[in-house]
Coordinates of C-alpha atoms in Angstrom, one line a residue:
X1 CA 8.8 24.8 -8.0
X2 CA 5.7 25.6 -5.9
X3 CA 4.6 27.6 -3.2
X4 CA 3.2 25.3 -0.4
X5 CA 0.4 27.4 1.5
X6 CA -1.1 26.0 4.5
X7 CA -4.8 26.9 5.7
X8 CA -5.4 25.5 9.9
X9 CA -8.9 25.1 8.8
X10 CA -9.1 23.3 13.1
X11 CA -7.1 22.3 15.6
X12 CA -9.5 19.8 16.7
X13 CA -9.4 16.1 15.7
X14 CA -11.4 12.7 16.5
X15 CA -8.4 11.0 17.4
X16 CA -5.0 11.6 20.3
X17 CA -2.4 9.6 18.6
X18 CA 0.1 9.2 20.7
X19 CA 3.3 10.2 18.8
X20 CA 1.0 13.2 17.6
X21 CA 3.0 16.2 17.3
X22 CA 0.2 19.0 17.8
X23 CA 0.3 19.0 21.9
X24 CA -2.2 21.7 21.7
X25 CA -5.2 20.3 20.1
X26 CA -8.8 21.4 21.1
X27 CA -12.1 21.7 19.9
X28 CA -12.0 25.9 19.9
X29 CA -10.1 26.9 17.2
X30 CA -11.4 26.8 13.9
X31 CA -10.8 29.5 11.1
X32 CA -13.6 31.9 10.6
X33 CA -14.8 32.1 6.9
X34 CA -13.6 35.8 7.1
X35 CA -10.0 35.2 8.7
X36 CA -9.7 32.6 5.6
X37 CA -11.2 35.2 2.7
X38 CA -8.6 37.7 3.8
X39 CA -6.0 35.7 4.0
X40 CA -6.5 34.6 0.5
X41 CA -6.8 38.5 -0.5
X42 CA -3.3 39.1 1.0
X43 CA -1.7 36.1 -0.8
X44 CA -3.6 36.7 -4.3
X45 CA -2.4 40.6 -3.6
X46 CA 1.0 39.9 -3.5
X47 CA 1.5 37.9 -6.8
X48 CA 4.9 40.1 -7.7
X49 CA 6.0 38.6 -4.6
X50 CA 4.8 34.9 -4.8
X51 CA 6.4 34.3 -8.1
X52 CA 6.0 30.3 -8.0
X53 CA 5.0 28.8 -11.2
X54 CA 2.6 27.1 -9.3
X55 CA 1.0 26.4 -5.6
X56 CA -0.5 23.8 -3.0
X57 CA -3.4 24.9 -1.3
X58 CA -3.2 22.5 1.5
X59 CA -5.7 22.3 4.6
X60 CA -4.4 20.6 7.7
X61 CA -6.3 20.6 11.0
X62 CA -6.1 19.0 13.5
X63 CA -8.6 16.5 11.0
X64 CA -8.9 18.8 7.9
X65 CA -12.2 17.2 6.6
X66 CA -13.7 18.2 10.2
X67 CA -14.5 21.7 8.3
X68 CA -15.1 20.2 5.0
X69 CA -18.3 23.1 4.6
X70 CA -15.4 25.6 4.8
X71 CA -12.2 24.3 2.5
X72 CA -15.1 23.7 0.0
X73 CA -16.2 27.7 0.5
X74 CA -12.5 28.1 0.4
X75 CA -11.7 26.0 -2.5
X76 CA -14.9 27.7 -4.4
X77 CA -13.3 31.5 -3.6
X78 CA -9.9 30.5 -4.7
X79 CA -10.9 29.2 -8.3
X80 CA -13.0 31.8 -8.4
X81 CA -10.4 34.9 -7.4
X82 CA -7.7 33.0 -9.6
X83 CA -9.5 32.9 -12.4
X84 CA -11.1 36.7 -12.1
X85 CA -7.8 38.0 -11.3
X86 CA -5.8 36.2 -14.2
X87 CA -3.4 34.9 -11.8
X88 CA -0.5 33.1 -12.8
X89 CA -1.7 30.3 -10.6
X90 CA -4.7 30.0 -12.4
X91 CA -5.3 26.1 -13.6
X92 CA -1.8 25.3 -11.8
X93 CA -2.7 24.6 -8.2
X94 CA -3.2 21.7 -6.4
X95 CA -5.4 21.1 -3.0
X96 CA -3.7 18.6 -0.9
X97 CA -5.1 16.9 2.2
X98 CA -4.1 14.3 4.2
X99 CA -6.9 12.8 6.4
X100 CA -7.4 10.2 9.1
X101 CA -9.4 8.7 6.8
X102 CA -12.6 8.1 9.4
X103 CA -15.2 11.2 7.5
X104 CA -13.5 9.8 3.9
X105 CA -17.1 8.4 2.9
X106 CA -19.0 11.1 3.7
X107 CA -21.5 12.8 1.4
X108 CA -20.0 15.8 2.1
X109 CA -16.6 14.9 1.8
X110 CA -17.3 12.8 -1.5
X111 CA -19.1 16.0 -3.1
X112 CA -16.0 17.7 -2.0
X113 CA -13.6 15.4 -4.3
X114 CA -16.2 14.5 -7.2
X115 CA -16.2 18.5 -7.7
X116 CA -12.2 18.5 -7.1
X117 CA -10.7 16.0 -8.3
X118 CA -8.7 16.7 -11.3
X119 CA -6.6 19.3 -8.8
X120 CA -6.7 17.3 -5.7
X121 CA -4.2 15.3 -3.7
X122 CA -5.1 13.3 -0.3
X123 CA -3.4 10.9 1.5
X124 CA -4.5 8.6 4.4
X125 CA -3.1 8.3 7.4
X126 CA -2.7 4.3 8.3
X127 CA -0.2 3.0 10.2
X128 CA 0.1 -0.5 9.3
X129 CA -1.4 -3.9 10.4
X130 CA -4.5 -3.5 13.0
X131 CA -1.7 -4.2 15.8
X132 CA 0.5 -1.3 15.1
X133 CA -1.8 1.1 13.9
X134 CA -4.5 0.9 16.9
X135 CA -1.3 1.2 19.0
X136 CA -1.0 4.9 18.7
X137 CA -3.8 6.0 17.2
X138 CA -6.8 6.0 19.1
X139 CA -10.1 8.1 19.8
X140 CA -9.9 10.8 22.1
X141 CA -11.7 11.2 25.2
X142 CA -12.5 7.7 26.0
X143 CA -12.1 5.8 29.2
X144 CA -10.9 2.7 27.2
X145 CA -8.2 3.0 24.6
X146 CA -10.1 2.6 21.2
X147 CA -8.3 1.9 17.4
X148 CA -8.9 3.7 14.6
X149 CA -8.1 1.1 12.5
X150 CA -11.7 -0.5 11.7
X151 CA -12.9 2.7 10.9
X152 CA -9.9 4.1 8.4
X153 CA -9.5 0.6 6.5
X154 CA -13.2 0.6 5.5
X155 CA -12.3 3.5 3.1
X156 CA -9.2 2.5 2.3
X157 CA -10.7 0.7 -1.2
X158 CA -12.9 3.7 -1.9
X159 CA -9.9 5.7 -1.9
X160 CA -7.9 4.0 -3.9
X161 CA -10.5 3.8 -6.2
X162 CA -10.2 7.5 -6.7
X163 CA -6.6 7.5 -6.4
X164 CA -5.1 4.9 -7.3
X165 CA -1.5 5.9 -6.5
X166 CA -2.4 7.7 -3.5
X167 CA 0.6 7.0 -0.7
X168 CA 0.1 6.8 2.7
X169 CA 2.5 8.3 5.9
X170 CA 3.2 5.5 8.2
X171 CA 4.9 6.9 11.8
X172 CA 7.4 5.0 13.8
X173 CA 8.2 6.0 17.3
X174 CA 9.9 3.6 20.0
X175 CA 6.3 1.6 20.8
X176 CA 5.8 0.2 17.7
X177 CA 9.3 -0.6 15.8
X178 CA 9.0 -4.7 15.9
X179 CA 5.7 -3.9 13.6
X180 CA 7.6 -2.4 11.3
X181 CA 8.2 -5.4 8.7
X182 CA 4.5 -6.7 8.9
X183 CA 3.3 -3.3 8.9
X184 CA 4.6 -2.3 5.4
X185 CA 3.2 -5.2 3.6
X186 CA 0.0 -5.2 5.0
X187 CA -0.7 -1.8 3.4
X188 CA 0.7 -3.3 0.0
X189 CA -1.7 -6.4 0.6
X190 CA -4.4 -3.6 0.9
X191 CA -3.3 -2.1 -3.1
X192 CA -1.4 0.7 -1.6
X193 CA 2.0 0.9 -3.5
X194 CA 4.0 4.1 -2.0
X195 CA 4.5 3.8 1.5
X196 CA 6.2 6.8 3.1
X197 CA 7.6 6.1 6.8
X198 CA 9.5 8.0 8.8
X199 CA 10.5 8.2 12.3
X200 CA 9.5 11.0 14.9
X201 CA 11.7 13.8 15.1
X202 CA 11.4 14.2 19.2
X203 CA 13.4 12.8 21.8
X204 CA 11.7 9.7 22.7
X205 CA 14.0 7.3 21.5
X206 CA 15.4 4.4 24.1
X207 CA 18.6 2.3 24.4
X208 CA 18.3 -0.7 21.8
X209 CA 16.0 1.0 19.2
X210 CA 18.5 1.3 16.7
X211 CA 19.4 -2.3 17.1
X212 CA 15.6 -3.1 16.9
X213 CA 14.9 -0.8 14.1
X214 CA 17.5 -1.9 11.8
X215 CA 16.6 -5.8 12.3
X216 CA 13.0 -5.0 11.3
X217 CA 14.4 -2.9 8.0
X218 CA 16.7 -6.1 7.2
X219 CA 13.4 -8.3 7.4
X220 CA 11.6 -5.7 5.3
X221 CA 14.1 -5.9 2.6
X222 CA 14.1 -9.3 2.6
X223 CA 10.6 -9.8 2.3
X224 CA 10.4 -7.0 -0.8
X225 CA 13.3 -8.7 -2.4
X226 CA 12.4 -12.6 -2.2
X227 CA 8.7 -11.2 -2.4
X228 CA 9.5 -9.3 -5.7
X229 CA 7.7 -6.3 -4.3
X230 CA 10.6 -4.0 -5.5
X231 CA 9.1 -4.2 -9.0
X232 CA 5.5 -2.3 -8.2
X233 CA 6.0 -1.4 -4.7
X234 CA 7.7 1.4 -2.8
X235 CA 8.8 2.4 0.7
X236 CA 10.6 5.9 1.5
X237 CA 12.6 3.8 3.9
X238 CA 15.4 2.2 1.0
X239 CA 17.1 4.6 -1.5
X240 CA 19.7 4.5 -3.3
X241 CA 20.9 8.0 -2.4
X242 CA 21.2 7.4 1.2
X243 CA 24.2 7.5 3.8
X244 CA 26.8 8.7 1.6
X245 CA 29.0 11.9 2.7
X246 CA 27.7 15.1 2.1
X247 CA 27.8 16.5 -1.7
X248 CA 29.3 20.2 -1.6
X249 CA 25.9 21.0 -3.4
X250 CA 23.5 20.0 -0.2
X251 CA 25.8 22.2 2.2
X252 CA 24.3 25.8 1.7
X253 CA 19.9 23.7 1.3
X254 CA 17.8 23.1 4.0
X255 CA 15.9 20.1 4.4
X256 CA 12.1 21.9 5.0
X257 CA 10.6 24.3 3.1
X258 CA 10.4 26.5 6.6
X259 CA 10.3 30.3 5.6
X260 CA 9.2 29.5 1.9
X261 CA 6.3 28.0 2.9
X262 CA 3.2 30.1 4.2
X263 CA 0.9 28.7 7.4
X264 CA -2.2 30.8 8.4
X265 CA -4.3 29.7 11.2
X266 CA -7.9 30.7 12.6
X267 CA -6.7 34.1 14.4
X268 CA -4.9 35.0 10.7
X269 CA -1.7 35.2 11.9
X270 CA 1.0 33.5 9.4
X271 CA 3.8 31.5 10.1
X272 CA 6.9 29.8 8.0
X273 CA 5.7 26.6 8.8
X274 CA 2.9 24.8 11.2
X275 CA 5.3 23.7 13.0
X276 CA 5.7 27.0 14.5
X277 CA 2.1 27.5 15.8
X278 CA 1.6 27.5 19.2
X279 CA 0.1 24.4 19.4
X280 CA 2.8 22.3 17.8
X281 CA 5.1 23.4 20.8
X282 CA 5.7 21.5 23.5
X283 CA 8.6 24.8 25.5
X284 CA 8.6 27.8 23.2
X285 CA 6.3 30.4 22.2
X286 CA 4.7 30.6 18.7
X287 CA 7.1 32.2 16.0
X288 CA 4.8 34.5 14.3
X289 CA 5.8 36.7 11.1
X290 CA 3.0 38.5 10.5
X291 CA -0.8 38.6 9.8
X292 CA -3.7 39.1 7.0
X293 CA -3.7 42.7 8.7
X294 CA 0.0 43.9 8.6
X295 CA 1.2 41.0 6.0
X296 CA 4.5 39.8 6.3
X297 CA 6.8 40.8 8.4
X298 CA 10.4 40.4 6.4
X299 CA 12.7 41.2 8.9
X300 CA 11.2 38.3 10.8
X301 CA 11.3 35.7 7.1
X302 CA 14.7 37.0 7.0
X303 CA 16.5 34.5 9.4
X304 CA 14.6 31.5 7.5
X305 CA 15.8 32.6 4.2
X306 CA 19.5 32.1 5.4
X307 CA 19.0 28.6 7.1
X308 CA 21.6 25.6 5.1
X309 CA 22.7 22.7 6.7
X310 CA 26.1 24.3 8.0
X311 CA 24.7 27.5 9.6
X312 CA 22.4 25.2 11.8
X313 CA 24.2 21.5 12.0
X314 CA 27.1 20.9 14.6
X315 CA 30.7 20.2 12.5
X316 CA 30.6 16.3 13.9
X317 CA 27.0 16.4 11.5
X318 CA 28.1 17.9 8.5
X319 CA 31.4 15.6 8.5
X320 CA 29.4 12.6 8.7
X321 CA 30.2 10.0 6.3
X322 CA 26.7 8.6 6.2
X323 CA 25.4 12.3 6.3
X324 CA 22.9 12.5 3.1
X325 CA 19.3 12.0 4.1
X326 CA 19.8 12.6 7.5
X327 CA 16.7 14.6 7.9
X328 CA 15.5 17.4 10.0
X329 CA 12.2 19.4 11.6
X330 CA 12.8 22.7 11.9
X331 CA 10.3 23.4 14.1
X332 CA 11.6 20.5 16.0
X333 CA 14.6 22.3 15.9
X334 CA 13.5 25.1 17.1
X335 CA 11.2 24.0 20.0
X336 CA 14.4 21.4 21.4
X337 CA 17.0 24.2 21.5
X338 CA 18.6 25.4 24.1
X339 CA 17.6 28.9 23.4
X340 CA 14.8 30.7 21.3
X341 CA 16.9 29.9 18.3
X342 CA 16.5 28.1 14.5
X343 CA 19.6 27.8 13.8
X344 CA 20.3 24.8 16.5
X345 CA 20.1 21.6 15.3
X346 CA 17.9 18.2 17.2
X347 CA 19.8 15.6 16.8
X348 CA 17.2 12.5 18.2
X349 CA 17.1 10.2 15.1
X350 CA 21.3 10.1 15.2
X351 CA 21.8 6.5 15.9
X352 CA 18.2 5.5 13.9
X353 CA 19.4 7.5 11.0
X354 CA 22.8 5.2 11.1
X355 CA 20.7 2.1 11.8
X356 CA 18.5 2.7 8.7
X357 CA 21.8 3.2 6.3
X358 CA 22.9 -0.2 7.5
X359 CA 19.9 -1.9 6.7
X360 CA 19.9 0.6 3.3
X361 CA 23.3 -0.6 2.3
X362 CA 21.6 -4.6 3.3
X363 CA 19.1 -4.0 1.0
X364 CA 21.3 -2.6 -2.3
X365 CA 23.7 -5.3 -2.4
X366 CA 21.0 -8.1 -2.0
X367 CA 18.8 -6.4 -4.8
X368 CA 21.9 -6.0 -7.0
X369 CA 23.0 -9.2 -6.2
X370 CA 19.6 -10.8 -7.4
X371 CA 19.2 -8.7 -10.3
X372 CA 23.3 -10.0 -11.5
X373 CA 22.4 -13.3 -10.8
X374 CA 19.4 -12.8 -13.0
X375 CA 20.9 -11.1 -15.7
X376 CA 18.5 -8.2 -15.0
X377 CA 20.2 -5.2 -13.1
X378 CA 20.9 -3.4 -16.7
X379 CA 17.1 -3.9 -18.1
X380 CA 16.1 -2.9 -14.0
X381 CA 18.1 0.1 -14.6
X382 CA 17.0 1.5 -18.0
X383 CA 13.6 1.0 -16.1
X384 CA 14.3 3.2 -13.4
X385 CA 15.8 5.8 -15.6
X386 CA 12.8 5.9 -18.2
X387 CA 9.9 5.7 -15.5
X388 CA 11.8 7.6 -12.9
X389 CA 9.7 5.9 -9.9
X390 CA 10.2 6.3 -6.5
X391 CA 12.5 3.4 -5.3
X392 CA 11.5 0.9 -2.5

């Protein structure tokens, strides 16, 4: 298991996405070399504490690689303290980014990874075909919507080159579900082979999208069945261990890592999660638990340490019978409740949860079907047992 520690290195970024979450973006905000030393002297300081075999160091923004003269000061003190201090960390860390891809080529971002890259992990942020993708992302401050998507898919090859089975996050809000299908294998046709989608966690969902949704998932499976992507190709979309009733194991986990995690941003206050910064909130105010002054605050963790799935889900959600991988954002959670409260519950994706375990259960009994019919599902099997890969 590993500690997931989380450096706002800015809150500014070249693009305003549209489903983007962080409502409070803005060019003001960026972490002070000192804020970021001490909050790395705190964490290193409390290694009885942070007992982890090993961590992620990851730098979010905002665009992370906007300060890239900073994580790389950062990066540089944290080898160096881990190493002088003996830490158990020490050679068992990992710095994980993921980017909008447009400062990818840089010199400075390519000196970066060249001197990283045994311990690095980034993703890039493309949403799909040019249609989808310039849809919601765009540049910001410009009279005339403007795409991303020139600029990002220039570095896609570069990328790849470096990490070759680098994934991508693909998000889906109400705008751009009948993309969906065309979408997902594009960014195969572009070599990427793990495509993690997911829909938006807020409220924005209309009449119809569920219909919509799971017709473009059945066309998806049918194109990575009769296109024999299954065999090299994945998307987080289909998995076997979706929409079954809830295992008396899952009942007393949490989705999120919210309150095990760590999130420090450029005033040094620390958080459970980003999503409980101020500017990730569209109604509440910031949940702070502490600071690289005081430290943590436990009596503030404490109520994140007790979060499960049936001290925060209604009973109609926990009796569900298509209730596994139904997922959740706590901060979501937390920022659509009624009250100041974690411990209530959004409920948005209900009916586009249920949609994608139809289309799930569409896409298993073709595959299986095939595979009888081929006198392959045992060999596909042993396959997925000895390589363990993530399924389509």
């Amino acid at each position: 298991m590993a500690k997931n520690i989380t450096f706002i290195v800015t809150k500014d970024c070249q693009l305003a996405c549209k489903y983007c979450y962080l409502v409070g973006k803005n060019s003001k905000e960026r972490m002070p070399w000192e804020v970021a030393r001490q909050a790395i002297d705190y964490i290193l300081d409390c290694e009885d504490e942070m007992k982890e075999a090993s961590v992620i160091w990851d730098f979010i923004g905002g665009e992370p690689f906007l300060e890239i003269d900073l994580i790389d000061k950062i990066c540089d003190y944290l080898k160096t303290e881990m190493y002088r201090r003996n830490h158990h960390w020490f050679n068992s860390y990992r710095f994980s980014f993921s980017t909008n891809g447009i400062n990818y080529h840089t010199d400075k971002v390519q000196n970066f990874i060249k001197k990283n890259h045994d311990h690095l992990s980034i993703g890039i942020t493309i949403d799909g075909t040019q249609r989808k993708h310039d849809l919601n992302r765009i540049y910001k401050g410009e009279g005339e919507e403007r795409g991303s998507y020139n600029d990002v898919v220039k570095n896609i090859p570069l990328w790849l080159e470096q990490f070759p089975y680098g994934s991508t996050k693909v998000t889906i809000s109400s705008a751009d579900i009948p993309y969906i299908k065309e979408s997902v294998l594009h960014l195969y046709s572009l070599g990427i082979h793990e495509v993690n989608i997911n829909c938006v966690f807020e409220d924005v969902w209309k009449e119809g999208d569920d219909k919509l949704f799971e017709e473009q998932l059945m066309q998806l499976a049918d194109a990575i069945i009769d296109g024999g992507y299954y065999e090299n190709y994945a998307c987080s979309f289909f998995s076997e261990h979706l929409g079954k009733p809830l295992d008396k194991e899952l009942m007393n986990q949490n989705w999120c890592g919210a309150g095990r995690m760590l999130s420090v941003d450029a005033e040094g206050n620390f958080y459970p999660c980003t999503r409980f910064a101020q500017y990730s909130l569209r109604s509440k105010k910031a949940l702070i638990i502490g600071n690289i002054r005081d430290g943590i605050d436990k009596n503030k963790l404490r109520p994140f340490l007790t979060l499960d799935r049936c001290t925060q889900s209604r009973q109609e959600c926990i009796d569900c019978e298509v209730a596994e991988g139904c997922a959740w954002c706590q901060g979501e959670n937390y920022d659509a409740a009624e009250t100041p409260t974690i411990y209530q519950r959004a409920t948005a994706i209900c009916k586009m949860h249920k949609a994608r375990v139809r289309a799930n259960n569409y896409y298993w009994n073709k595959l299986f079907r095939k595979l009888e019919l081929e006198g392959r599902r045992e060999e596909y099997e042993a396959n997925k047992r000895e390589t363990n890969p993530v399924t389509c």
